[in-house]
Structure formats: structure tokens, C-alpha cells
Amino acid sequence: MSEIGLYSILIAMFLAAYSSFTAVVGIKSRRGEMIASAENAAVAVFGLLSLASVALIYALITRDFQIEYVAKYSNRSLSTVYTLAAFYAGQKGSLLFWGWFLSLYTAIVIFQNRRKNRELLPWVLAVMMAINFFFIFLMVFVTNPFERLPYTPLDGQGLNPMLQNPGMIFHPPTLFLGYVGFTVPFAFALAALITGQLGDDWIKTTRKWTVISWLFLAAGNLLGMEWAYVELGWGGYWAWDPVENASFMPWIVGTAYLHSVMIQEKRDMLKVWNMVLIILTFLLTIFGTFITRSGLIASVHSFGESSLGWMFLVFLFVTLIISVGLLIYRLPDLRSKNQLDSLLSRESSFLYNNLLFVGIAFTVFWGTLFPIISEAVRGVKITVGPPFYNAVITPIALTLLFLMGVCPLIAWRKTTLKNFCKKIFFPAVISAAGAALLYILQIRSFLVLITLALCIFVSINLFLEFFNGMRTRHTLLQEGYLRALWNLVARNKRRYGGHIVHFGVVLLFVAMSGNAFNVEKQVTVNKGESFKIKQYILKYEGLAEYPTAGKDRVVASLTVFNDDKKVAVLSPEKVLFRGQEQPTTEVAIHITLKEDLYVILAGYGKDWATFKVLVNPLVVWLWIGGVIMALGTVVVMLPDRRKRKQSKSEDSCAEAT
């Protein structure tokens, strides 16, 4: 099977090059049969990479340890589910995974556009196949996933213990789906620049691709945060690690792009912005891959030192030069037909959004690269930590939160200051009252008060958007309130689905504001003793050992009381995997809507144990907010089933809402 996989990759490389070249020649010579041949070759690349992926998975499952990748990332005691996850655990497998996803997306794009976008599609195909050729080229000549050892080990090294977590099953594939997905709108953007078809057709064609990719990247980041929270045993979920930054940057720029394209569709404006944002989003996905594989920046997520870093850097610069060159060439054609009529308008608010999102991305980009720059200039690697990111990004993020609440209150083209003040008055008063109440309840942090006041402000405006629309339909169409709400959302899924996403974002801000009130305590106790943190009393019941074929588990038992009422039994662990020198930590968490009681087994002896205990307020709202964001995104993507012919009453109602 390994030979089948190797030859499949080799043939796929030649077919990817053939497809990209033939697509260009076909459209230049206007020969439809050559374009059809390029499309068939692209579909064949998908088939061949699928075959190669099956071959590698088969080698992992059958424990073919003569294959270097199998010997390095699996062993005989590894469970089936993590054996399958080992497919993308290492650099070689992850590149094959990336290439397979890209070939799958290419095949779907060909199928979707078989009867439309025929002038754009050959160029889209050429771009996507050129990108895939680069990844397959690396697999053939640099990081062959089917490389064989000169001998067959009796057993493999096994998967890193930190990767043997359910997060490994969901987090990497979800991120890959997001990373690779942004290739589609990028390819269409380049095709539009090449052909001069710079209207909004390419944007409409790729809108769902962009939304889906954004959703997967958002979900991937949140799943990674949850994984770090439960696995690394440090009590947090985000540390501004370079590889965390690598997945955050394309998501934040992609968010700006999703907002900005609405202005082009509505007012035929911000065309240059949209091109820049989608190009930047794609380049940041490649930059993230460069960080992960270059070994230049230390991270718990990276693959260590690698010869691939400079190749990704070259590919990044070549792509940047081509993209910027095409953009400059088409600048005269990208001029907007309309201009901003007022600084207080819906269009202006989206422009402010773009500036703020790009500001966050630049801050993270600079902080990520600063250690490399400082080492090159001064010979000393200076690491930029969370205080820098938090100090710079927090005010920008709060401004974005404010704009999120203000935007629904502002009309297109122009809003008078008097009308704006009238609309903002009620939400502002309620927000101020909410902040005052929180202050009375002993929440005295200025930053937290501002954050929560803005969350109240945005939530009220989002509620009024739904309530006013529902009430209008109830009044004009005599619909029941629930039916009116359902029809309101069904008639404009994009608008109200976006509002649902925004409410999910509000909950993220609420959750992150809880970090200001984290409480931490480390204590050593004997068996039968108790200790207290905030209102919780934890009684140490003792240790138990559970040896298995692949690992040894030491489990502590703690009975948790909340104001003398038993609420949980927590079992933090230390796990030592066979063949590994350092034990790993499995935390125990008692979760409520108010806070998490987070317990780490830091050390132990015969009759004693040391625990690190944290009380982390509001963390669960981070995950709830993520689910609501996903639900809102699904609403946005639902097909629009509105009837073409609508009654006059429906039209008047739509105007009123």
C-alpha cells in the first residue's frame, strides 16, 4: 500500500501542474476541450490524493512501522481513534491532509460552476491547482509521508501524550477546513483581477465558501481554546502563543472581509478593500503554516525545526508579488462608483470596522514576529507576552464591540446626528444603569465595567432589532408573535443570522471579562484534610493507581462542598505514558454558569497531595457563545425560499422593518 500511496502522490503532482497549465492555455486559445481536460485532471488529483490518504491510514492501522511516519506517530498500544488522528498529527501527514482537502474543494468548485462563471473558472482552477502543486511538490521531494526506514522497529514511538485528547479529533481538521476554505474566494478574487470582471459576481459566488471557512476557523480556534483549557493544566484558554496567533490572524481579517463585501454588494464601494482583505486572509493562512513548520518561533504547537520553512516563505512572497501586482494593475478599474456621503452612515461604520480589524491583525502579526526581528537586529530574542497584546488589542476590541451595537442604529448613506442621538439614548441609559448596578454589586474594575456596559448596550440593540421587526409584522400582517419572529428571520436570514452571531460574540466578551476575577490557590494536604477557596470546601479523600498496558494513571479524589452542600466529586490525574519521561496532567473541572472550579494535581506522595486550584468565573459562556455563533452562521447560510411575487403588504412591512 505504501507504494500505491507514493505513486499516487507522484502522479497527482504532474496532474496538478498539467491542470493549472492547461486551464490557462485553454482559456487563452478559447479551446473548450483543453479546459475540460484541465477540470478532469483536477478531479483526478482529488482521486489520487484520496487513494494516498487511504494508503497512509491503512499503514497506520496495520502498524507498518517500516514507514517512518507510522513509526514516529503511532504504536501498538495506541487506540484506534488516535491512530486515525495520527494521520494529521505530524508534518508529513498534515501536508497530505491539506492537499487532500484542497483537491476536494477544487472538485466541488468545478461541479458547482459547470454551467456558470465559465470565464472565471479556468483561472480559478489554475490558481487552486498551482497552490496544490506546491503542497504535493513538498510531499514528493521534501517530506514524503511514505518514506521507509532501513529496518522495521518492533514498536513505534507513539503519539505525543498531549495529543491524546478528544480535541485532537476535532481541532486540527476544523482548522484545516477553515484554512483551506479561504483558498476558494482567494482564487476567485485573482481570477476577477486577471479577467477584469470586478463586479460582485465573484463575491456572490464565493459568499457561502467564505462564511463556511470563517465558521470552521472560528470553531477551530474555540476548540483549540477548550483543548488548552482542559489539557495543558495551566488554568487558561488563550496565551497569545505564536501558533494560536497564526490561526487567529486569518480569522480576524476574514471577519473584516465578510463585513466589507456587504458594502460592495449594497453600494458598489470598498472594492479595493475587499481585494486586499481576501488576499491578506489567504496569505495569513500560508504565514501560519510557515510559523508552524519553520521552527523559528518556539511554540507547544509547532513541528520543530524543519527544512520547509524557507520554502513556505518563498511561496508566500511569490504569491504576495503576484497578488499585489494584479491589484495595482487593476486599481483604475476598482474605483468605487459611489462615495461616502457622511461619516455617520452604515458604510462608514463598516470602513471603521475594517480599520479596527486590520489594526488587531497587525498588532498580533507584529507581536508574533518581534522575537525574530529582535534577534536579527540585536542578537537577543525578546519574547512579546500577553501584557503587550492585552494592552494594545483590548481598546480596539472594545471599540469594535461599540460599533457592533451602533451599526444597526445607523442608516445607509447618511444619518442625522439628531436621529442618531434619539436612537442611541434608550440603550445608552440602560447600559449606564447596568454599569451602576454592577458597581454597587462590588464590581469595581473600570475595564470590566466598560466591557459589560458595552455588552448590555449591544444586547439591547440586537433585541430591539428582533422585537421591532416582529411587532411590525404582527401589526401589519396580523401574524402571531412567534410566527412573526419566524417569518422575520426567514425573510432576511443574512441580516438576522448575523445578529445572532453578534450576540454570540457578546457572550465571548462577557466570558473574557471574568478573567479579572480569577482566584488561584496552591495547597498541600494530607488524606482526610480539607481546604477552602472562596465558598468551596474541598476534602482530599486519597489516591488511587490504575496501571494499564499503555500508561499508568494516578487519580486523586476530592469531595467538593459549596456552602456545606456536596456538589461534586473531582478526580484530577497524573498520567505517565509508557516510553515517555514526563507525566501529563488531566485536570478536573466543576462547571456552573457562574464559574468553573478548576483542580490540578500538582504533586503527590503516600498520604499527601499538592493541588493547584482555580476559580475561573464565566468561562462556560465562552463555549455557549461559540455555539450561538455557529447557530447564527447556519441561519445565514440557509437557502432563501422567499417567493418571487410578494404582496404589497409584505413589501410595505419589509420597508418598515
XYZ file of C-alpha atoms in Angstrom, residues 98 131 135 175 178-183 186 217 221 242-257 275-293 312-313 315-317 319-320 323 354 357-369:
70
model
C -4.113 19.843 3.492
C -1.319 26.040 -4.884
C 1.922 21.216 -1.418
C -8.805 24.452 11.408
C -11.072 26.896 7.555
C -7.524 27.431 6.312
C -8.020 25.620 3.021
C -11.518 27.010 2.506
C -10.241 30.569 2.129
C -8.329 29.410 -0.945
C -8.843 33.991 -2.968
C -11.776 28.777 11.514
C -9.932 28.455 17.433
C 2.593 32.203 18.108
C 0.684 29.294 16.605
C -2.521 30.427 18.314
C -1.867 33.794 16.704
C -1.340 32.094 13.359
C -4.912 30.811 13.311
C -6.370 33.952 14.875
C -4.996 36.413 12.298
C -6.694 34.984 9.169
C -9.922 34.663 11.149
C -9.891 38.310 12.222
C -9.071 39.564 8.701
C -11.631 37.159 7.242
C -14.184 38.690 9.619
C -13.374 42.137 8.227
C -13.771 40.779 4.691
C -9.456 42.547 -2.696
C -6.832 43.464 -0.123
C -8.681 41.705 2.696
C -9.199 38.387 0.903
C -5.611 38.372 -0.386
C -4.371 39.146 3.113
C -6.569 36.422 4.617
C -5.124 33.775 2.298
C -1.553 34.974 2.806
C -2.034 34.771 6.561
C -3.107 31.122 6.254
C 0.193 30.446 4.472
C 2.047 32.554 7.034
C 0.507 30.442 9.786
C 1.717 27.305 8.059
C 5.170 28.881 7.764
C 5.256 29.621 11.507
C 4.173 26.097 12.392
C 6.788 24.443 10.208
C 6.806 28.379 2.533
C 8.457 31.782 2.839
C 5.840 30.653 -1.785
C 4.437 33.413 0.431
C 6.500 36.120 -1.258
C 2.045 34.816 -4.038
C 2.262 38.279 -2.482
C -1.417 39.312 -5.978
C -12.123 47.260 8.545
C -9.904 44.535 12.435
C -6.746 45.166 10.422
C -5.308 47.019 13.418
C -5.815 43.929 15.589
C -4.296 41.679 12.923
C -1.258 43.961 12.544
C -0.737 44.054 16.316
C -0.776 40.267 16.521
C 1.452 39.994 13.425
C 3.999 42.399 14.891
C 3.998 40.710 18.292
C 4.448 37.295 16.676
C 7.389 38.379 14.527
